[in-house]
Coordinates of C-alpha atoms and ligand atoms in Angstrom, one line a residue:
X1 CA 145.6 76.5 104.2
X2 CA 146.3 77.7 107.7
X3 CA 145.6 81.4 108.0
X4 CA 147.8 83.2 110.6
X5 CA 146.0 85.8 112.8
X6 CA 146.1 88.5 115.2
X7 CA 146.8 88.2 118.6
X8 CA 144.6 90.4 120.8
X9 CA 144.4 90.9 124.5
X10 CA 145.7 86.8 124.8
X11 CA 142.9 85.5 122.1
X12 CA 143.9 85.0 118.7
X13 CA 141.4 86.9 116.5
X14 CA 140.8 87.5 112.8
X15 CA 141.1 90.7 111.6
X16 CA 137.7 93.0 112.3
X17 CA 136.8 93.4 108.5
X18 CA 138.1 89.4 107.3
X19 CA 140.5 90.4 104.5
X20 CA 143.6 88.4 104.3
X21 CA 146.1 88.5 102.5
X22 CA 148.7 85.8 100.9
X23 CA 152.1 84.5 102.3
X24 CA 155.2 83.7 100.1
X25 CA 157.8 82.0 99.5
X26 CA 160.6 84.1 97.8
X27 CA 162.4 81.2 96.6
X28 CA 159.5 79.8 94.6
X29 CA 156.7 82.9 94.9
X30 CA 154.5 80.1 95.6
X31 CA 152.0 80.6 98.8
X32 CA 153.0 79.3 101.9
X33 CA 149.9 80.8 104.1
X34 CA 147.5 83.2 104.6
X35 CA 147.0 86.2 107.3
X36 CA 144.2 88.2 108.4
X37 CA 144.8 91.4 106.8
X38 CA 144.2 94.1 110.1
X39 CA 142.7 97.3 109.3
X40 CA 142.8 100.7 111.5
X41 CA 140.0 99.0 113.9
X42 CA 142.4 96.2 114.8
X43 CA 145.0 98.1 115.7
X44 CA 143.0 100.5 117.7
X45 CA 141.7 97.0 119.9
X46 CA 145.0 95.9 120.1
X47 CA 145.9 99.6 121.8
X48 CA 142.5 98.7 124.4
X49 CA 143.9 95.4 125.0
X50 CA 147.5 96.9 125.9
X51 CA 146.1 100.0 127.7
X52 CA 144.1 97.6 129.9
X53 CA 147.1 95.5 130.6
X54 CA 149.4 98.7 131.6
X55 CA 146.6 100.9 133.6
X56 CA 144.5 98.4 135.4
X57 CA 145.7 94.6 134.3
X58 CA 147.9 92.7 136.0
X59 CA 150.5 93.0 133.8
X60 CA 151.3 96.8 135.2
X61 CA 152.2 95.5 138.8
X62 CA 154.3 93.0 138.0
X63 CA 158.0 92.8 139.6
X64 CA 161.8 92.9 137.9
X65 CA 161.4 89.6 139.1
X66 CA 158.2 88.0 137.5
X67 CA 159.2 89.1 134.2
X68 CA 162.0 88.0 134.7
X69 CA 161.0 84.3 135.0
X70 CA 158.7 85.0 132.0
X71 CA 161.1 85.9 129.2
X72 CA 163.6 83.1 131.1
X73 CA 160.9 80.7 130.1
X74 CA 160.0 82.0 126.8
X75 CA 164.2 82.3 125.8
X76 CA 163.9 78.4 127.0
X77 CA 161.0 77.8 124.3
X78 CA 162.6 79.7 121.9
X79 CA 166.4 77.8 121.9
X80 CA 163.7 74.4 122.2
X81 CA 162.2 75.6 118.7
X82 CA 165.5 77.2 116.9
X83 CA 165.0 74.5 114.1
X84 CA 161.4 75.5 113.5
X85 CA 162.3 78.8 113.6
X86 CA 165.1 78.9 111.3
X87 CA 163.0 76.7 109.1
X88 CA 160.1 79.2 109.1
X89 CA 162.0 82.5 108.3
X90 CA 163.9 80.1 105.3
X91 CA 160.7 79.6 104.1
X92 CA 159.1 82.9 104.3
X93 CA 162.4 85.4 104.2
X94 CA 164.5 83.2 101.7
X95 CA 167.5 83.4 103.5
X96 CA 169.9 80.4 104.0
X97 CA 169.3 78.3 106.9
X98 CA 172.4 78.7 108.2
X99 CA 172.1 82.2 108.7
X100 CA 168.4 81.6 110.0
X101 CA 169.8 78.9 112.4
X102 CA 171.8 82.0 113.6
X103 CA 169.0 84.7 114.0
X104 CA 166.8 81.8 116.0
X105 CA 170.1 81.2 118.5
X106 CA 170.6 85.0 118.8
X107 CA 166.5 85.6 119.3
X108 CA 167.0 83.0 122.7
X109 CA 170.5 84.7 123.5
X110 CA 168.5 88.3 123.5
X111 CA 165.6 87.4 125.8
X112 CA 167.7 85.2 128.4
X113 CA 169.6 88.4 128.0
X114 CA 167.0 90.7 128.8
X115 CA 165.6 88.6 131.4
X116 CA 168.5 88.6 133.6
X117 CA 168.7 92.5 133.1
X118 CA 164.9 92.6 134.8
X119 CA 166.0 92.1 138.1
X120 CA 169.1 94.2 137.9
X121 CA 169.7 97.3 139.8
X122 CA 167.8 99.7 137.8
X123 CA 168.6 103.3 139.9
X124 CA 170.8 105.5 141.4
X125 CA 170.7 108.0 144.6
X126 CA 172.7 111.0 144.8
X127 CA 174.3 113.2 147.4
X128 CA 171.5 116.1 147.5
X129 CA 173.7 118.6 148.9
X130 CA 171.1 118.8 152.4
X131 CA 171.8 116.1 154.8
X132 CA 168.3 115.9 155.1
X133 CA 167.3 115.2 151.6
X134 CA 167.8 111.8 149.6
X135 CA 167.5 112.1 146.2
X136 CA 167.1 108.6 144.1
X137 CA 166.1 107.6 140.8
X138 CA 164.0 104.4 139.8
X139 CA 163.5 103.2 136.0
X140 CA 159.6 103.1 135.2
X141 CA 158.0 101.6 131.9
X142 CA 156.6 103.9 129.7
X143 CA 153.6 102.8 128.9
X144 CA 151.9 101.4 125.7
X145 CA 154.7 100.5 123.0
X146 CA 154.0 100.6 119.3
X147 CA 156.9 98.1 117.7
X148 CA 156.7 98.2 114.0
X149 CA 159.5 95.3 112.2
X150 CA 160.8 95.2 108.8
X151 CA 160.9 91.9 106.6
X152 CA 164.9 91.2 106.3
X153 CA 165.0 89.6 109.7
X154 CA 161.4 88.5 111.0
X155 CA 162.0 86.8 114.3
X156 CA 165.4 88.8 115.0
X157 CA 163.6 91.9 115.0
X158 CA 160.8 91.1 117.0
X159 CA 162.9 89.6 119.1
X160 CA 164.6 92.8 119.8
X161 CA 161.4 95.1 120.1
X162 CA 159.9 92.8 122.5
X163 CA 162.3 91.5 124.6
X164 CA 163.7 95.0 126.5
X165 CA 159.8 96.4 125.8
X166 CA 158.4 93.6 128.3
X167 CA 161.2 92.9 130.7
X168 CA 161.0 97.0 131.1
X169 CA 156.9 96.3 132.1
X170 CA 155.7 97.6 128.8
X171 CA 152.3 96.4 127.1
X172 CA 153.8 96.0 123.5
X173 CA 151.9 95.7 120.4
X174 CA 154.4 94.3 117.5
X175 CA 153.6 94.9 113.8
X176 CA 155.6 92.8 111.9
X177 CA 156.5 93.5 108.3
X178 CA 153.1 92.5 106.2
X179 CA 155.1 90.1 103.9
X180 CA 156.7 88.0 106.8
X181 CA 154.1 87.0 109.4
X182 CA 154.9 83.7 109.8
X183 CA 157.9 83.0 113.1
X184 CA 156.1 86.4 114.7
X185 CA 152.7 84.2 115.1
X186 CA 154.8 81.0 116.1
X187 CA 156.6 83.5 118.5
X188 CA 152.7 84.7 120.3
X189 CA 152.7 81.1 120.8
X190 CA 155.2 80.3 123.0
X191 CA 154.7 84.2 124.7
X192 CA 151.0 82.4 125.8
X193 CA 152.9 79.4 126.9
X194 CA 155.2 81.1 129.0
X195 CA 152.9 83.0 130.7
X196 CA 152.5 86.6 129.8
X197 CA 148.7 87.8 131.2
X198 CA 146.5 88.9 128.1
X199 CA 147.0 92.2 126.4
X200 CA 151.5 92.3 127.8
X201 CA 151.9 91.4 124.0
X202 CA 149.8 91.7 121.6
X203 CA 150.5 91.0 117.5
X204 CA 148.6 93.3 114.6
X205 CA 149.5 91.8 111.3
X206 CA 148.7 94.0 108.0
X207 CA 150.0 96.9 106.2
X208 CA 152.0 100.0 107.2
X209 CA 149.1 101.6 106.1
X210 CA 146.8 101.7 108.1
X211 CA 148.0 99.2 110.6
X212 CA 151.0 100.7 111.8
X213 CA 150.5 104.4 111.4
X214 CA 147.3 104.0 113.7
X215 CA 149.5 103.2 116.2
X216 CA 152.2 106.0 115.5
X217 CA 149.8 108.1 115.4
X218 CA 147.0 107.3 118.5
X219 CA 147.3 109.3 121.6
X220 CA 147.2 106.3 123.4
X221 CA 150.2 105.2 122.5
X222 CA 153.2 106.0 124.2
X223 CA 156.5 105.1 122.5
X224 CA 156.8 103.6 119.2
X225 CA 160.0 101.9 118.5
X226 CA 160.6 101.6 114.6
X227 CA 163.4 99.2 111.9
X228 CA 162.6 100.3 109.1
X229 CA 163.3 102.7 105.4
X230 CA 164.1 106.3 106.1
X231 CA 161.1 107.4 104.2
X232 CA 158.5 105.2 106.6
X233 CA 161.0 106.2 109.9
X234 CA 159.6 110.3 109.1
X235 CA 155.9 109.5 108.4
X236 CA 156.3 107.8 111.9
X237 CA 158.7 110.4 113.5
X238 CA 155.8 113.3 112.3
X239 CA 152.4 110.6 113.3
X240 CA 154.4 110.6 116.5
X241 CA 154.5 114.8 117.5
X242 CA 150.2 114.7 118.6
X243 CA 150.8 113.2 121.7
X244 CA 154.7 113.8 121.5
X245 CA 155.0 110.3 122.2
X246 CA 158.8 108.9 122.9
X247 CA 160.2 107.7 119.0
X248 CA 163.4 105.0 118.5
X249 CA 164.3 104.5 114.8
X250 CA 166.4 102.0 113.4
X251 CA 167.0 103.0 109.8
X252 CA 169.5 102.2 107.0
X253 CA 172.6 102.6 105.9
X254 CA 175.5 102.7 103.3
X255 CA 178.2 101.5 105.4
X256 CA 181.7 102.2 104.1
X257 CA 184.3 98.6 104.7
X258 CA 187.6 99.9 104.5
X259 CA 190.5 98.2 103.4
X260 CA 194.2 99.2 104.1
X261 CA 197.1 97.2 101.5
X262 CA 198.3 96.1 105.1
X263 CA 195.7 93.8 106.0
X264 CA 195.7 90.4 105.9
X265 CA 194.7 89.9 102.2
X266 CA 192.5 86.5 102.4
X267 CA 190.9 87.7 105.5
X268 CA 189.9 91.0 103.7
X269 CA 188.3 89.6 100.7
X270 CA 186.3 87.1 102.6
X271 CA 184.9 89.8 104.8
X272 CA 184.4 92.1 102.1
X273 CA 181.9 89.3 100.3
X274 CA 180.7 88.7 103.6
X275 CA 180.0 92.1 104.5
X276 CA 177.5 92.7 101.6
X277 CA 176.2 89.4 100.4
X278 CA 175.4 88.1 104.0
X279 CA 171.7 88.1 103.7
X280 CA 171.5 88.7 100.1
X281 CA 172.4 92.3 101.0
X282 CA 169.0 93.2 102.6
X283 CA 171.1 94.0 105.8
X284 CA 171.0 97.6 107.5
X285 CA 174.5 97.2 108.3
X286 CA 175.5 96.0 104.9
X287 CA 178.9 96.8 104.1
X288 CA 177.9 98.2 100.7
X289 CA 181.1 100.5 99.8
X290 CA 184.3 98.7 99.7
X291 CA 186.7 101.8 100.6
X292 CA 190.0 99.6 99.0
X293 CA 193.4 100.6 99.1
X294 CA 194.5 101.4 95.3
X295 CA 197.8 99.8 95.2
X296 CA 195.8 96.6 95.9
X297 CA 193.5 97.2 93.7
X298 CA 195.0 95.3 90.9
X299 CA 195.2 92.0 93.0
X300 CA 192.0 92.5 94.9
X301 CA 189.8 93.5 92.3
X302 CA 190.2 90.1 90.3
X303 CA 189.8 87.7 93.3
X304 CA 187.4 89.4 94.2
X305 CA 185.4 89.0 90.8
X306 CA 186.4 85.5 90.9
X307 CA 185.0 84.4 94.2
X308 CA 181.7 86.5 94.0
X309 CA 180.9 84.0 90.6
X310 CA 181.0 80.7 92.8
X311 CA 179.0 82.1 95.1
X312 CA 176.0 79.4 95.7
X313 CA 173.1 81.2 94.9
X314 CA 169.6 79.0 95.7
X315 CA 166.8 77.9 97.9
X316 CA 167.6 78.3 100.9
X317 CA 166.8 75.1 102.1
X318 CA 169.7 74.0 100.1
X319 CA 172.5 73.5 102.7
X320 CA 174.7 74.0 100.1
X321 CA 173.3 77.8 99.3
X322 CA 175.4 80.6 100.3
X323 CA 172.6 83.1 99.1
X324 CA 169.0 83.4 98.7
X325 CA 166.1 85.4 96.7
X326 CA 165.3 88.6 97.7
X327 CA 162.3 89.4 99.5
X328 CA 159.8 89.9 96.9
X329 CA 159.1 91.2 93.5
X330 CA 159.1 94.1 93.6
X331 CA 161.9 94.2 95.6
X332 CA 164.3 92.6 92.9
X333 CA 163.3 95.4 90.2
X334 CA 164.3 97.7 92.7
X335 CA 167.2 96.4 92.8
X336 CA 167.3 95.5 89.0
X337 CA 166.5 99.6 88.4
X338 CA 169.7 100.6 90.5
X339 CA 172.1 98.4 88.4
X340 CA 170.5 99.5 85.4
X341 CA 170.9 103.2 87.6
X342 CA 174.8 101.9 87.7
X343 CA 175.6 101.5 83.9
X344 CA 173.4 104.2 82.9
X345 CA 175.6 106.6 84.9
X346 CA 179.1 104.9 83.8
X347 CA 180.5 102.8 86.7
X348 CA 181.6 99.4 85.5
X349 CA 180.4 96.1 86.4
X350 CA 183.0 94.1 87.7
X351 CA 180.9 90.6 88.3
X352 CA 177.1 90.0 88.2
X353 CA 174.6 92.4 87.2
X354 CA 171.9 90.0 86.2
X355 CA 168.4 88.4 88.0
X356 CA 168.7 84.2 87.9
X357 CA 166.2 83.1 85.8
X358 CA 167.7 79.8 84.4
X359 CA 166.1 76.2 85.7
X360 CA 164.0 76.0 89.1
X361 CA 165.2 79.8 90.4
X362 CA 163.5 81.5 87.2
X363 CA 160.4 81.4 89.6
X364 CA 162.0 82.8 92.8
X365 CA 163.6 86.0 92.9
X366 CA 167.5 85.8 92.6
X367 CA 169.8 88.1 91.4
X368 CA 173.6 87.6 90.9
X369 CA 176.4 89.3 93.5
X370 CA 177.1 92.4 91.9
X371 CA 180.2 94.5 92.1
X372 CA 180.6 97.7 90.7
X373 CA 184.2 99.5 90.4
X374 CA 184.5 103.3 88.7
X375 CA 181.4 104.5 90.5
X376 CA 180.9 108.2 90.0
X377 CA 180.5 109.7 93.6
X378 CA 177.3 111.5 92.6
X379 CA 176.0 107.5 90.9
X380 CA 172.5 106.7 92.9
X381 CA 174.3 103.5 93.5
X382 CA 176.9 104.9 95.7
X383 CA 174.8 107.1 97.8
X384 CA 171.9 105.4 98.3
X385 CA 170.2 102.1 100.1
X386 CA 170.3 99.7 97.6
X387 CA 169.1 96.7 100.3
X388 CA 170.3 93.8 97.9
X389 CA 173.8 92.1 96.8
X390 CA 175.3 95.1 95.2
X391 CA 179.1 96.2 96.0
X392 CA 179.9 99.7 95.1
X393 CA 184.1 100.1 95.1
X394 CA 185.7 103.0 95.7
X395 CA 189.7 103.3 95.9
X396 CA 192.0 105.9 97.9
X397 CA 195.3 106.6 98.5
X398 CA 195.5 107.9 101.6
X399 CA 194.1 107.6 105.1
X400 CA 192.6 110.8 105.3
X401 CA 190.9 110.1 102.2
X402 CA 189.5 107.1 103.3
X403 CA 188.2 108.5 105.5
X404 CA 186.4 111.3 104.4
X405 CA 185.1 108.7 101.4
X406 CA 183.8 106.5 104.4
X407 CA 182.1 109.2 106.1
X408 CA 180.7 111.0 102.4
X409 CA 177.5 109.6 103.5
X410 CA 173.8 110.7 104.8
X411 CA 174.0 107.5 106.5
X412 CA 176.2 107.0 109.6
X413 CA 175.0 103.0 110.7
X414 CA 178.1 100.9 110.7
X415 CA 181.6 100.3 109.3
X416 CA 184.9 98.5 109.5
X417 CA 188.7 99.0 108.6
X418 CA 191.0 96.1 107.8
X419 CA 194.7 96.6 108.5
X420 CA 197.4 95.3 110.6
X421 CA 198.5 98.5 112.1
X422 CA 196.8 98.7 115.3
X423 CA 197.4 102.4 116.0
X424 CA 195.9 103.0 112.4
X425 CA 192.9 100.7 112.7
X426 CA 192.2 102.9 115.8
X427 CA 192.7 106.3 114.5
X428 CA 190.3 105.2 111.1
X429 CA 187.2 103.8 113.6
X430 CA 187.7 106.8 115.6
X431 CA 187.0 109.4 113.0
X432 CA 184.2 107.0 111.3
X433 CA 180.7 108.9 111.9
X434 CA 178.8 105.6 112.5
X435 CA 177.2 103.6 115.6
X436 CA 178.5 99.8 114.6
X437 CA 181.7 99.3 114.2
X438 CA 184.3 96.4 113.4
X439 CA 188.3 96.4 113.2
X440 CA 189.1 93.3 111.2
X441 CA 185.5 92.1 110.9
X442 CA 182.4 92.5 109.2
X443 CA 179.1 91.8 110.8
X444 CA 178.9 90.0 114.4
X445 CA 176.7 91.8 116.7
X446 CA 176.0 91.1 120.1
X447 CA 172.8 91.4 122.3
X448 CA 174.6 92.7 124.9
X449 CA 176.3 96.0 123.3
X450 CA 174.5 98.8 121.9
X451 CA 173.0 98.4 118.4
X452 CA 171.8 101.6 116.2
X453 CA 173.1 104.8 114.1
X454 CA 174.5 108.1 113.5
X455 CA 173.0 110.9 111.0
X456 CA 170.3 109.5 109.1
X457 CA 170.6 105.8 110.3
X458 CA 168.4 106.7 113.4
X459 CA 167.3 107.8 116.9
X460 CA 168.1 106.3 119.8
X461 CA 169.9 102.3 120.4
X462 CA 168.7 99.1 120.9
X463 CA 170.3 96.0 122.4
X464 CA 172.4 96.1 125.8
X465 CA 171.3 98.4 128.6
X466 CA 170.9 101.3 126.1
X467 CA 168.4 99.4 125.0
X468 CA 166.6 98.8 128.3
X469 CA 166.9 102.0 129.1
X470 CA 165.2 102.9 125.7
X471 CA 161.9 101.2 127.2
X472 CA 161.9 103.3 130.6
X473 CA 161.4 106.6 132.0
X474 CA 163.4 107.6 134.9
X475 CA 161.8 108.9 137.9
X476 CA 162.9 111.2 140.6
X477 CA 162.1 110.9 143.9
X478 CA 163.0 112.9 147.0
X479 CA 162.6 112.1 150.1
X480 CA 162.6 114.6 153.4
X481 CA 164.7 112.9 156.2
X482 CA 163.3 115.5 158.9
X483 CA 159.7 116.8 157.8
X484 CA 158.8 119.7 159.5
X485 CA 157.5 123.1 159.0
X486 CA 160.3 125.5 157.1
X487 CA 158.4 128.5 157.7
X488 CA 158.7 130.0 154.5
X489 CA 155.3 131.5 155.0
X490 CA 154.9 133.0 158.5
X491 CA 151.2 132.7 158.8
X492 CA 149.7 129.1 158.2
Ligands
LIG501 P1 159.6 99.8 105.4 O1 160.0 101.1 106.0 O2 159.0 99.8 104.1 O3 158.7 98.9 106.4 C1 159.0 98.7 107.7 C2 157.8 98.5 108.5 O4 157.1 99.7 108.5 C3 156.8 97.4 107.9 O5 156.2 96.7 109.0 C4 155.8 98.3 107.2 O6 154.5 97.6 107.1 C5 155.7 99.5 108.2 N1 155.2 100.7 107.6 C6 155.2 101.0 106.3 N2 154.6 102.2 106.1 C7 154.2 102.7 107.3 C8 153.5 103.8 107.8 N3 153.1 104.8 107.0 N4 153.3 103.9 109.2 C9 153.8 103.0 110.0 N5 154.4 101.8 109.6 C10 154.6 101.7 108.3 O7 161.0 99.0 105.4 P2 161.3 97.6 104.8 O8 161.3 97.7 103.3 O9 160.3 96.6 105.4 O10 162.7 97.3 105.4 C11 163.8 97.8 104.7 C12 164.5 99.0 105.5 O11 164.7 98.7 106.9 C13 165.8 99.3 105.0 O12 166.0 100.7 104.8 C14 166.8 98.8 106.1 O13 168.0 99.5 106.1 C15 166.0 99.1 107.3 N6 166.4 98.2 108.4 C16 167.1 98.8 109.4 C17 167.6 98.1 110.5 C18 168.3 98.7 111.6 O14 168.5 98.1 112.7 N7 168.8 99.9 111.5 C19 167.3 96.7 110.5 C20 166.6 96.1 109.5 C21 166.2 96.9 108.4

């Protein structure tokens, strides 16, 4: 069996103390590969290797321009291998190929997207108020970037770290999630390929600990850009405060969908559904509260119960499958604990509730789409991350109290409002204390607008120039017109 490895300074290596650990398949939990296991000593070479690429390499001098033609080339591999792709992150994430055949489109879309950003205009110059002076800015990289990825999305998410960290002129070191190794290797591939000197990217696969709080925490390091839990996002947030080193967090969410009795009904419900069982719920942006106008309710509710029991749940290689296993496990109890959490505290099921284990999915790790209505406020499963296909319900009367139930949250990632009162629909998004947000839809996201959260949901954005910017320090430079003595001091 193939055993995926690290890839250090343009060699791929095996991890310094040869552990490895074993790949699966959450469809099946059978294994599907093996990966060198890194250790702290790997990811302190993997720091040399991008240190020596930033200071001295040739990597450090190169132009908007050259790295421009780089990540070109490597979006051109990338849209070439979108099957493969898709197929791999099926295979090792679970979810549908469909929505994988969407993540491998969007990972080409973001680095053709970042590539043409390289070559922009990156500054400004100002009036310095002395005819003599100009004053200008230019957009540096900062350095050595740390860029440590979650499971739900394996190639989107590198994707994302990498592309704005090298078009910026970083040396990035990505961490992907231990569990899913697998596109992130195929990715270093086509990275070699399209011509990136040794130690511009380098790949450390292994566990959070040590593997990726070595890099939060090493002084030579100097950003580390992190999609993660909230509890992970802190340990690297206090790592980071030795060298004080720049931090972006991605973190989760318990986005609030809202819908108004004036919206179009069929458009609402599909959303809804969409919203939270759209990667079998293991998506930040889930839209895990349905905020729902009560004197709908009695309509909605049933349809909605209907429709979330023919939802295909299954392998999803299946072209049929709607929705896959979740990641792992140990995962699924998780999830299995909060709706047990659920009925424990008195909220009633409305559809689902139970883990698959009838026929050929007994051995993956499915669990039914699960909606919950008459959730206490204080239930666990209405305030926090449940990161699987659970719908917590809440109904209102009101606008104002919809949207002070949307915004009753730690969490301030995403939302949306359904209605066909424009005026309304504004107003509601307005006063919603969250960074994504949709009017009529649930989900799409583009590589060219700013992705990332309010509150608890993060620091900092990615995606779109907010995301370039993310990856550089800005420098000012002044510049004397008329040099001369000023004679401040009258004896030189
Ligand atoms: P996690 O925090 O457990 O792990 C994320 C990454 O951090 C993994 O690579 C892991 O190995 C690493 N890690 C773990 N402990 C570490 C430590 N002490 N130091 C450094 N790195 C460490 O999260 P997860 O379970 O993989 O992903 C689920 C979470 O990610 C959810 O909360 C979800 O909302 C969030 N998420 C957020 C976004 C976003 O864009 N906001 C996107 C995807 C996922």
């Amino acid at each position: 069996m193939k055993t995926l490895l690290n890839h250090i300074n343009g060699r791929w290596v095996a991890a310094q103390q040869g552990a490895t650990r074993e790949i699966l398949n959450p469809a099946s939990n059978g294994v599907i590969a093996k990966a060198t296991d890194s250790g702290a000593t790997d990811a302190e070479a993997a720091i040399t290797a991008a240190r020596a690429a930033f200071d001295g390499g040739p990597w450090g001098q190169t132009t908007g321009p050259d790295r421009a033609a780089r990540l070109f080339a490597l979006a051109d591999l990338v849209e070439k291998h979108a099957e493969e792709f898709a197929r791999l992150d099926t295979e090792n994430n679970g979810k549908p190929l469909r929505e994988a055949r969407f993540d491998a489109a969007d990972a080409a879309g973001c680095f053709r997207y970042y590539a043409g950003l390289a070559s922009k205009p990156q500054g400004q110059t100002y009036s310095a108020g002395d005819p003599n002076m100009v004053c200008m800015t230019v957009r540096e990289p900062i350095g050595v970037c740390a860029q440590i990825i979650p499971w739900n999305y394996p190639l989107l998410m590198a994707v994302w770290k990498l592309a704005p960290g090298l078009a910026a002129g970083n040396a990035c070191i990505l961490k992907p999630s231990e569990m899913t190794p697998v596109s992130a290797v195929r990715l270093f591939e086509l990275i070699e390929q399209a011509g990136f000197p040794p130690g511009a990217a380098n790949l450390v696969l292994g566990p959070g600990d040590p593997v990726g709080s070595t890099l939060a925490a090493s002084d030579r390091v100097d950003k580390v850009a992190f999609t993660g839990g909230g509890v992970t996002g802190r340990k690297i947030m206090t790592a980071a405060t030795g060298n004080l080193k720049k931090v972006t967090l991605e973190l989760g969410g318990k986005s609030p969908n809202i819908v108004f009795a004036d919206a179009d009904f069929e458009a609402a419900l599909e959303f809804a559904m969409f919203g939270i069982f759209a990667g079998q719920g293991e998506v930040c942006s889930a839209g895990s509260r349905l905020i729902l106008e009560r004197s709908i309710a009695g309509k909605f509710l049933p349809r909605l119960a209907a429709a979330c029991g023919k939802i295909v749940v299954g392998d999803g290689f299946d072209e049929d499958t709607e929705m896959g296993p979740l990641i792992s496990r140990a995962h699924m109890e998780k999830v299995l604990g909060y709706i047990k959490s659920g009925l424990d505290e008195g909220a009633k099921l409305l559809c689902g509730g139970h883990r698959i284990e009838k026929g050929a999915l007994g051995a993956g790790n499915f669990v039914q789409p699960t909606v919950f209505t008459d959730v206490p406020a204080d239930a666990r499963i209405m305030r926090e991350e449940i990161f699987g296909p659970v719908l917590v319900v809440d109904l209102f009367d009101t606008e104002e109290e919809a949207i002070r139930k949307a915004n009753d949250t730690v969490y301030g990632l995403a939302g949306a409002v359904f209605t066909s009162d424009g005026a309304k629909a504004q107003r509601v998004i307005r006063r919603l204390r969250a960074g994504i947000t949709w009017i009529n839809s649930y989900h799409p996201t583009f590589n060219e607008a700013p992705w990332g959260g309010y509150k608890q949901s993060g620091i900092g954005r990615e995606l779109g120039t907010y995301g370039y910017e993310a990856y550089t320090e800005v420098k000012q430079i002044n510049i004397n017109l008329a040099p001369g003595r000023v004679n401040w001091f009258k004896n030189l």
